[in-house]
Amino acid sequence: MANQDDTFKKVISHAKEYGYVFQSSEIYDGLSAVYDYAQNGAELKKNIRDYWWRAMVQMNENIVGIDAAIFMHPTTWKASGHVDAFNDPLIDNKDSKKRYRADVLVEDFREKISEKIEKDVAKAKKRFGDAFDEAQFRDTNPNVKRRQAQIDDITERLTKVQEDEDLEGFKQLIIDLGIVCPLSGSKNWTDVKQFNLMFGTKLGASAESAMDLYLRPETAQGIFVNFLNVQKTSRLKIPFGIAQTGKAFRNEIVARQFIFRMREFEQMEMQFFIKPGTQAEWYKHWKETRLKWHLSLGMGEENYRFHDHEKLAHYADAAADIEFKFPFGFKELEGIHSRTDFDLSQHESFSGKKLQYFDHEENKSYVPYVLETSIGLDRMFLAVFSKALQEEELENGTTRTVLKLPSVLAPVKAAILPLVKKDGLPEIARTIVEQLKWDFNVTYDEKDAVGRRYRRQDANGTPFCITVDHDTKDDNTVTLRYRDSMAQKRVKIEDLNAIIKKEVDVRHWLEKM
Ligand code: ATP
């Protein structure tokens, strides 16, 4: 099995080679942690966004979507707490001059211990076979117990230094754990400092009158400040939700994981406004619902896990991440946060405007509580793309590279291929393109032998190939080839739209929720 680094490198190079993701301004040697989506990437990203939007907005009578501006009044970020508290602890290694997030260094160290435990468990499972009692092994094996105790101790200390904002304690923790810089291998660390992640900019023509602004670091605040406008104009009753997708900007300290952590990225967020006191039940509901959305894409239940937060943000009374098994291990993909009335109350007090809801059943006004689901579109892209990329051994001893994207998300749904470039076959293929393009994004390809064209479409993630051959002229049928199984069947040209629709339709996938 290829190691994690190799797998990840393959993902990055495949994304470039097949027109999914390019480095931004590559001809100028790129810009760190900024990426461009290419011809296929833009389609995949749009399809993921659409899959989310349909599940959230279209399928829920009580959720509506908005599209707020990236620029917001600067007081927004005072009220939200971002000006004072949107910081990450950073630390530099004096030998490599590399900068790290102190919390990530500790978390990665802890994750390595956890991986050792999983290795021990896997080994024992293999050795004992059916007789293996995993729970008992975890409870009693001395190595596992020692490592688990270490993990618990690290978690406790990490939570404490974060809660106390104890920067000296943070450094001490890194020293005590003997964490070394992955590049220089040295323990020569600077002190830990706080770093604000917001990008500043200016609004206005002249220097004197210009107003200091921030590029929004999250889309959520655009929803909170519009809460009452939306509620009044939609006449929605609590509980109801407001969804939004859009760009967010963070001056991330460390951004070395391709599109996992970017400085400009896109979020898909939904804020659900509820009656105070009902947050526990809605928290549970949205955790379950969001996991189901992920599972509907069929990327394997074993690749997801919940991580309940030990350290809660100042505004939250419960929070969990849905983590996904990326090529570099389990990492956060989505957050589900019970935010209480923090945001709306803060905006009330900073704006002086009431942001309350009149509850007719209770016959009183209150500031609603909020349940948030927040997922990074680019991270979701990476999850889907990295899981889909596979090297398959074939029966004839060769291998093929195949991008098994869920067909609902695939950028191109079908490739239409004339077997040869003559005898009127290209013309028939072109009429099939005309027939299909009203329903799906399709492509035409006549270059190279058909086997090579199949491989190219496999690597591109195209779920169907349609081959026009000489028999087509007689009986109006074509060969339909399935990307994943490579099965081929003969079908009528007139049936193509219906056959493809059945497989790639959002409904077919979302119904699995
Ligand atoms: P992390 O701990 O990884 O920095 P976070 O907890 O700060 O993430 P949130 O503020 O909860 O993230 O943002 C919600 C979602 O937005 C995350 O789950 C992630 O999918 C996405 N996201 C956050 N920061 C980035 C980034 N720099 N690049 C890409 N996606 C991001």
XYZ file of C-alpha atoms and ligand atoms in Angstrom:
544
model
C 0.000 0.000 0.000
C 1.276 3.446 -0.888
C 2.053 5.590 2.123
C -0.049 8.631 3.018
C 2.353 11.154 1.490
C 2.464 9.315 -1.824
C -1.305 9.007 -1.964
C -1.701 12.700 -1.248
C 0.888 13.654 -3.870
C -1.016 11.578 -6.395
C -4.237 13.359 -5.516
C -2.600 16.760 -6.056
C -0.961 15.831 -9.349
C -4.096 14.139 -10.664
C -6.119 17.237 -9.789
C -3.757 19.288 -11.909
C -3.323 16.864 -14.792
C -7.037 16.378 -15.317
C -8.040 20.034 -15.030
C -9.513 20.056 -11.535
C -7.298 22.341 -9.437
C -4.434 24.662 -10.398
C -2.195 26.700 -8.200
C -3.234 30.351 -8.313
C -1.119 32.567 -10.588
C 1.134 29.644 -11.360
C 3.119 31.519 -14.020
C 4.328 33.770 -11.190
C 5.216 30.716 -9.085
C 1.866 30.669 -7.334
C 0.499 32.235 -4.192
C 0.697 30.264 -1.003
C -2.513 28.448 -0.042
C -4.536 30.002 -2.862
C -5.896 27.788 -5.628
C -7.943 28.058 -8.807
C -10.575 25.563 -9.884
C -10.092 24.498 -13.470
C -12.601 23.372 -16.089
C -13.520 20.119 -14.343
C -12.960 21.406 -10.820
C -15.393 24.284 -11.294
C -18.079 21.787 -12.343
C -17.397 19.415 -9.460
C -17.438 22.288 -6.995
C -20.703 23.611 -8.428
C -22.260 20.151 -8.197
C -21.217 19.743 -4.552
C -22.607 23.186 -3.721
C -25.810 22.297 -5.505
C -26.087 18.963 -3.697
C -25.788 20.779 -0.391
C -28.184 23.579 -1.370
C -30.836 21.181 -2.577
C -30.613 19.087 0.597
C -30.789 22.176 2.789
C -32.985 24.703 1.033
C -35.063 22.881 -1.548
C -35.921 19.881 0.613
C -36.780 21.844 3.752
C -39.827 24.039 3.799
C -38.472 25.944 6.782
C -34.987 26.730 5.423
C -34.323 29.576 2.996
C -31.103 30.670 1.336
C -29.472 34.086 1.045
C -26.357 35.531 -0.563
C -24.881 38.267 1.622
C -21.944 40.504 0.681
C -18.372 39.666 1.577
C -17.826 43.181 2.930
C -19.700 43.890 6.118
C -19.859 46.849 8.453
C -16.692 46.609 10.578
C -18.678 46.632 13.828
C -19.982 43.202 12.815
C -16.587 41.738 13.657
C -16.371 43.551 16.982
C -19.756 42.123 17.920
C -18.951 38.620 16.718
C -15.762 38.533 18.761
C -13.483 38.131 15.751
C -11.535 41.349 16.291
C -10.586 40.368 19.815
C -10.554 36.607 19.728
C -10.177 35.172 16.230
C -6.613 34.169 16.941
C -4.528 31.083 16.518
C -1.510 30.334 18.703
C 1.628 30.277 16.561
C 5.124 29.067 17.266
C 8.294 29.179 15.159
C 11.103 26.715 14.968
C 14.312 28.732 15.176
C 16.343 26.272 13.104
C 14.032 25.643 10.162
C 12.416 29.114 10.466
C 9.122 27.336 9.858
C 5.966 28.544 11.511
C 3.425 26.178 13.071
C 0.119 26.343 14.824
C 0.892 25.312 18.371
C -2.421 23.480 18.799
C -1.937 21.567 15.547
C 1.547 20.442 16.594
C 0.097 18.984 19.788
C -2.923 17.474 18.032
C -0.748 15.805 15.391
C 1.471 14.385 18.111
C -1.602 12.994 19.887
C -2.958 11.572 16.632
C 0.268 9.625 16.107
C -0.229 7.914 19.463
C -3.787 7.134 18.501
C -2.575 5.615 15.219
C -0.238 3.352 17.199
C -3.190 2.104 19.224
C -5.139 1.361 16.045
C -2.160 -0.536 14.657
C -1.958 -2.672 17.805
C -5.670 -3.376 17.604
C -5.455 -4.312 13.931
C -2.524 -6.625 14.599
C -4.304 -8.366 17.460
C -7.444 -8.695 15.348
C -5.447 -10.479 12.687
C -3.750 -12.745 15.222
C -6.876 -13.792 17.136
C -9.301 -13.906 14.218
C -12.958 -14.470 15.054
C -12.247 -14.950 18.755
C -11.052 -11.344 19.063
C -12.877 -9.192 21.587
C -11.895 -5.654 20.613
C -13.455 -3.864 23.562
C -11.730 -6.171 26.018
C -8.414 -5.764 24.242
C -8.690 -1.979 24.420
C -9.560 -2.171 28.119
C -6.828 -4.547 29.175
C -3.818 -4.486 26.849
C -1.044 -2.689 28.782
C 0.391 -0.905 25.712
C -2.989 0.363 24.634
C -3.830 1.449 28.175
C -0.569 3.323 28.573
C -1.020 5.098 25.254
C -4.644 5.941 25.980
C -3.613 7.464 29.309
C -1.033 9.548 27.455
C -3.693 10.757 25.007
C -6.054 11.678 27.829
C -3.317 13.563 29.614
C -2.413 15.533 26.470
C -6.058 16.339 25.807
C -6.532 17.595 29.338
C -3.437 19.798 29.261
C -4.198 21.129 25.779
C -7.740 22.033 26.770
C -6.499 23.815 29.868
C -3.860 25.963 28.148
C -6.370 26.884 25.456
C -9.098 27.752 27.910
C -6.747 29.797 30.074
C -5.065 31.318 26.997
C -1.875 30.331 28.776
C 0.782 30.877 26.102
C 3.689 29.949 28.369
C 1.905 26.775 29.368
C 1.389 26.016 25.693
C 5.091 26.198 24.996
C 5.820 24.122 28.077
C 3.423 21.443 26.824
C 5.258 21.271 23.492
C 8.585 21.002 25.305
C 7.325 18.400 27.789
C 6.007 16.227 24.973
C 9.373 16.493 23.238
C 7.738 17.609 19.992
C 10.285 18.254 17.279
C 9.998 20.330 14.108
C 9.154 17.903 11.292
C 11.630 19.718 9.034
C 14.692 20.417 11.174
C 14.059 17.739 13.774
C 14.966 20.277 16.458
C 13.230 21.368 19.664
C 14.494 24.921 19.358
C 11.128 26.707 19.658
C 10.203 30.384 20.067
C 7.509 31.478 22.524
C 3.886 30.943 21.536
C 2.139 34.091 20.242
C -1.453 34.890 19.300
C -2.123 35.805 15.682
C -5.366 37.324 14.311
C -6.542 35.568 11.173
C -8.634 38.310 9.580
C -7.506 40.071 6.413
C -7.876 43.835 6.615
C -8.629 46.128 3.695
C -9.872 49.666 3.102
C -13.082 51.083 1.711
C -13.111 54.567 0.197
C -11.103 56.698 -2.223
C -9.042 59.019 -0.053
C -6.674 57.940 2.656
C -8.275 60.188 5.311
C -11.861 59.103 4.800
C -11.123 55.442 4.121
C -12.799 52.976 6.431
C -11.016 49.919 7.740
C -12.784 46.772 6.673
C -12.228 43.054 6.947
C -12.762 40.364 4.393
C -15.299 38.122 6.112
C -13.647 35.163 7.870
C -16.951 33.248 7.892
C -20.289 33.521 6.132
C -22.324 33.076 9.320
C -22.390 36.749 10.320
C -24.096 37.705 7.052
C -26.921 35.451 8.185
C -27.148 36.803 11.744
C -27.316 40.455 10.710
C -30.101 39.580 8.250
C -32.027 37.426 10.690
C -34.910 39.799 11.242
C -35.138 40.939 7.606
C -35.469 37.351 6.460
C -37.857 36.359 9.230
C -40.187 39.283 8.550
C -40.194 38.983 4.757
C -40.495 35.189 4.700
C -42.894 35.081 7.671
C -41.181 31.900 8.788
C -41.898 30.701 12.288
C -39.344 29.297 14.680
C -37.771 26.800 14.204
C -36.413 27.905 10.837
C -33.083 28.106 9.089
C -31.130 30.467 6.837
C -28.529 28.948 4.541
C -25.753 30.548 2.570
C -22.725 29.568 0.549
C -19.879 31.910 -0.222
C -16.293 32.950 0.063
C -14.495 33.410 3.367
C -10.946 34.570 4.002
C -8.478 33.632 6.720
C -4.825 34.476 6.974
C -4.000 30.940 8.064
C -0.666 30.538 9.820
C 0.113 27.210 8.297
C -1.425 26.235 5.022
C 0.452 23.361 3.517
C -2.248 20.864 2.793
C -3.438 21.772 -0.688
C -7.112 22.812 -0.634
C -7.638 21.484 2.910
C -6.544 24.773 4.436
C -6.689 27.781 2.164
C -6.480 31.519 2.688
C -9.460 32.103 0.405
C -12.096 29.399 0.566
C -15.797 28.785 0.370
C -18.186 27.819 3.133
C -21.656 26.323 3.105
C -23.377 27.301 6.320
C -26.834 27.018 7.752
C -28.000 28.769 10.905
C -31.085 27.236 12.454
C -33.047 29.548 14.772
C -34.752 27.793 17.648
C -36.562 28.307 20.908
C -34.167 28.613 23.888
C -34.119 25.335 25.781
C -34.572 23.158 22.688
C -30.920 23.270 21.632
C -29.986 19.785 22.851
C -32.616 18.123 20.692
C -31.772 20.217 17.594
C -28.078 19.623 18.117
C -28.721 15.889 18.003
C -31.011 16.281 14.999
C -28.513 18.243 12.927
C -25.588 15.999 13.827
C -27.540 13.009 12.572
C -28.943 14.777 9.512
C -25.596 16.084 8.364
C -23.935 12.699 8.737
C -26.715 11.167 6.658
C -26.077 13.737 3.942
C -22.451 12.663 3.803
C -23.314 8.982 3.826
C -25.807 9.432 0.962
C -22.813 9.913 -1.330
C -21.713 6.353 -0.647
C -18.115 7.095 0.262
C -18.022 4.558 3.093
C -19.289 4.896 6.643
C -15.871 3.929 8.005
C -14.413 7.158 6.604
C -16.424 9.413 8.910
C -16.392 9.953 12.631
C -17.685 12.507 15.090
C -15.294 14.404 17.255
C -16.994 16.103 20.184
C -15.167 19.237 21.258
C -13.527 19.270 24.660
C -12.774 22.965 24.386
C -15.894 24.938 23.579
C -15.689 28.345 21.934
C -16.902 31.156 24.186
C -20.274 31.226 22.409
C -21.017 27.509 22.239
C -22.765 25.128 24.617
C -22.033 22.041 22.506
C -19.946 21.420 19.401
C -18.812 18.514 17.294
C -16.930 18.014 14.071
C -17.668 15.487 11.413
C -14.204 14.236 10.590
C -13.302 12.557 7.330
C -10.448 10.215 6.562
C -8.355 12.385 4.253
C -5.143 10.991 2.721
C -3.316 12.473 5.741
C -5.680 11.023 8.354
C -8.963 11.938 10.036
C -9.512 15.710 10.005
C -12.392 18.121 10.391
C -14.701 18.381 7.422
C -17.749 20.005 8.979
C -18.675 21.615 12.280
C -22.002 21.456 14.106
C -22.265 24.072 16.816
C -24.872 24.978 19.353
C -24.227 28.740 19.512
C -26.863 29.744 22.081
C -28.110 33.349 21.698
C -24.559 34.668 21.637
C -24.485 36.070 18.099
C -27.890 37.723 18.020
C -27.464 39.172 21.515
C -24.076 40.604 20.597
C -25.504 42.211 17.458
C -28.386 43.595 19.510
C -26.064 45.256 21.923
C -23.597 46.592 19.329
C -26.261 47.828 16.890
C -28.835 48.956 19.424
C -31.515 47.222 17.311
C -33.771 44.524 18.691
C -33.201 41.139 17.081
C -36.050 39.269 18.702
C -38.755 36.955 17.624
C -42.321 37.168 18.804
C -43.529 33.679 19.611
C -47.324 33.589 19.279
C -47.654 30.274 21.080
C -45.708 31.499 24.078
C -47.046 35.034 23.676
C -43.637 36.579 24.285
C -40.537 37.840 22.518
C -37.114 36.323 22.852
C -33.696 36.200 21.222
C -33.646 32.821 19.477
C -30.931 30.267 20.051
C -28.917 29.109 17.072
C -27.772 25.731 15.832
C -25.128 25.993 13.128
C -23.906 23.547 10.515
C -20.778 24.734 8.733
C -18.859 22.907 6.061
C -15.987 23.966 3.823
C -16.826 23.454 0.164
C -13.169 23.065 -0.764
C -12.646 20.520 2.004
C -15.650 18.607 0.786
C -14.147 18.740 -2.703
C -10.903 17.285 -1.352
C -12.786 14.577 0.547
C -14.735 13.512 -2.528
C -11.818 13.774 -4.916
C -9.265 11.974 -2.755
C -11.647 9.142 -1.912
C -12.643 8.758 -5.556
C -9.115 8.448 -6.914
C -8.202 4.776 -7.159
C -5.649 2.556 -8.800
C -7.330 -0.681 -9.803
C -5.719 -3.974 -10.689
C -7.539 -5.469 -13.643
C -8.013 -9.127 -14.476
C -5.619 -8.960 -17.410
C -2.831 -7.896 -15.049
C -2.849 -4.205 -16.015
C -3.897 -1.351 -13.755
C -6.197 1.546 -14.413
C -6.500 4.914 -12.739
C -10.139 5.647 -12.103
C -11.822 8.601 -10.453
C -14.924 7.051 -8.939
C -16.757 10.295 -8.218
C -20.367 9.856 -7.103
C -22.056 10.245 -10.502
C -24.348 12.993 -9.185
C -21.236 15.121 -8.598
C -19.176 14.161 -11.657
C -18.316 17.189 -13.845
C -19.026 15.384 -17.111
C -21.782 12.778 -17.060
C -21.101 11.069 -20.384
C -18.525 10.941 -23.158
C -19.754 10.182 -26.648
C -17.195 8.279 -28.709
C -17.435 7.302 -32.388
C -15.561 4.016 -32.756
C -13.760 5.354 -35.816
C -13.436 8.810 -37.351
C -15.213 7.874 -40.586
C -18.203 6.075 -42.101
C -20.619 8.657 -40.713
C -20.024 7.597 -37.101
C -18.805 11.043 -35.910
C -21.985 12.588 -37.322
C -24.191 10.186 -35.375
C -22.126 10.814 -32.243
C -22.650 14.558 -32.692
C -26.418 14.111 -32.833
C -26.244 12.184 -29.566
C -24.300 15.075 -28.013
C -27.068 17.421 -29.180
C -29.700 15.138 -27.682
C -27.984 14.787 -24.284
C -26.587 18.255 -23.742
C -29.971 19.698 -22.802
C -29.999 17.477 -19.726
C -26.352 16.859 -18.862
C -22.834 18.141 -19.233
C -21.399 15.795 -21.885
C -18.274 15.638 -24.001
C -17.295 14.355 -27.432
C -14.020 12.489 -27.997
C -12.787 10.904 -31.231
C -9.017 10.864 -30.704
C -7.058 7.601 -30.119
C -8.230 4.004 -29.902
C -11.460 3.530 -28.003
C -9.708 1.645 -25.166
C -7.484 4.647 -24.515
C -10.452 6.942 -24.613
C -12.172 4.775 -21.968
C -9.104 5.071 -19.742
C -8.996 8.807 -20.219
C -12.656 9.150 -19.223
C -12.118 6.801 -16.251
C -9.336 9.028 -14.972
C -11.497 12.054 -15.588
C -14.333 10.653 -13.500
C -16.903 10.419 -16.315
C -19.485 7.816 -15.219
C -20.683 6.830 -18.722
C -19.106 6.276 -22.111
C -21.339 5.931 -25.137
C -19.749 4.301 -28.161
C -21.173 4.636 -31.649
C -20.163 1.796 -33.990
C -21.210 0.431 -37.366
C -24.211 -1.432 -35.942
C -25.554 1.885 -34.713
C -26.300 2.795 -38.319
C -28.551 -0.236 -38.675
C -30.351 -0.450 -35.385
C -29.952 2.914 -33.597
C -28.283 1.311 -30.605
C -24.983 2.196 -28.919
C -22.694 0.621 -26.349
C -23.123 2.128 -22.899
C -20.102 1.531 -20.674
C -20.181 2.018 -16.905
C -17.056 3.582 -15.392
C -17.019 1.699 -12.093
C -17.862 -1.834 -13.181
C -16.631 -1.408 -16.777
C -19.766 -3.364 -17.744
C -21.078 -2.667 -21.210
C -24.541 -3.009 -22.589
C -26.341 -2.282 -25.791
C -29.048 0.364 -25.482
C -31.280 2.389 -27.787
C -30.174 5.956 -28.480
C -33.627 7.231 -27.593
C -33.378 5.680 -24.112
C -30.047 7.309 -23.207
C -31.410 10.397 -21.464
C -33.652 8.355 -19.190
C -30.982 5.770 -18.338
C -28.403 8.403 -17.443
C -30.884 10.586 -15.580
C -31.884 7.725 -13.350
C -28.291 7.317 -12.178
C -27.109 10.911 -11.915
C -30.259 12.603 -10.699
C -29.982 14.373 -7.340
C -33.167 12.658 -6.260
C -31.693 9.188 -6.727
C -28.880 10.144 -4.313
C -30.630 12.386 -1.822
C -33.420 9.887 -1.327
C -30.834 7.713 0.423
C -30.856 10.201 3.304
P -9.809 24.329 11.611
O -9.838 23.880 13.049
O -9.485 23.222 10.637
O -9.009 25.580 11.387
P -12.228 25.687 12.141
O -12.722 24.895 13.309
O -11.584 26.993 12.347
O -11.291 24.754 11.232
P -14.771 26.610 11.337
O -14.499 28.016 11.709
O -15.678 25.813 12.186
O -13.398 25.848 11.113
O -15.260 26.594 9.825
C -16.201 25.675 9.337
C -15.677 24.858 8.190
O -15.037 25.685 7.220
C -14.618 23.851 8.586
O -15.203 22.666 9.048
C -13.870 23.640 7.288
O -14.522 22.663 6.485
C -13.980 24.972 6.604
N -12.726 25.728 6.729
C -12.310 26.449 7.790
N -11.126 27.014 7.545
C -10.775 26.646 6.287
C -9.656 26.926 5.446
N -8.672 27.705 5.855
N -9.628 26.361 4.225
C -10.629 25.573 3.797
N -11.705 25.287 4.536
C -11.795 25.808 5.764
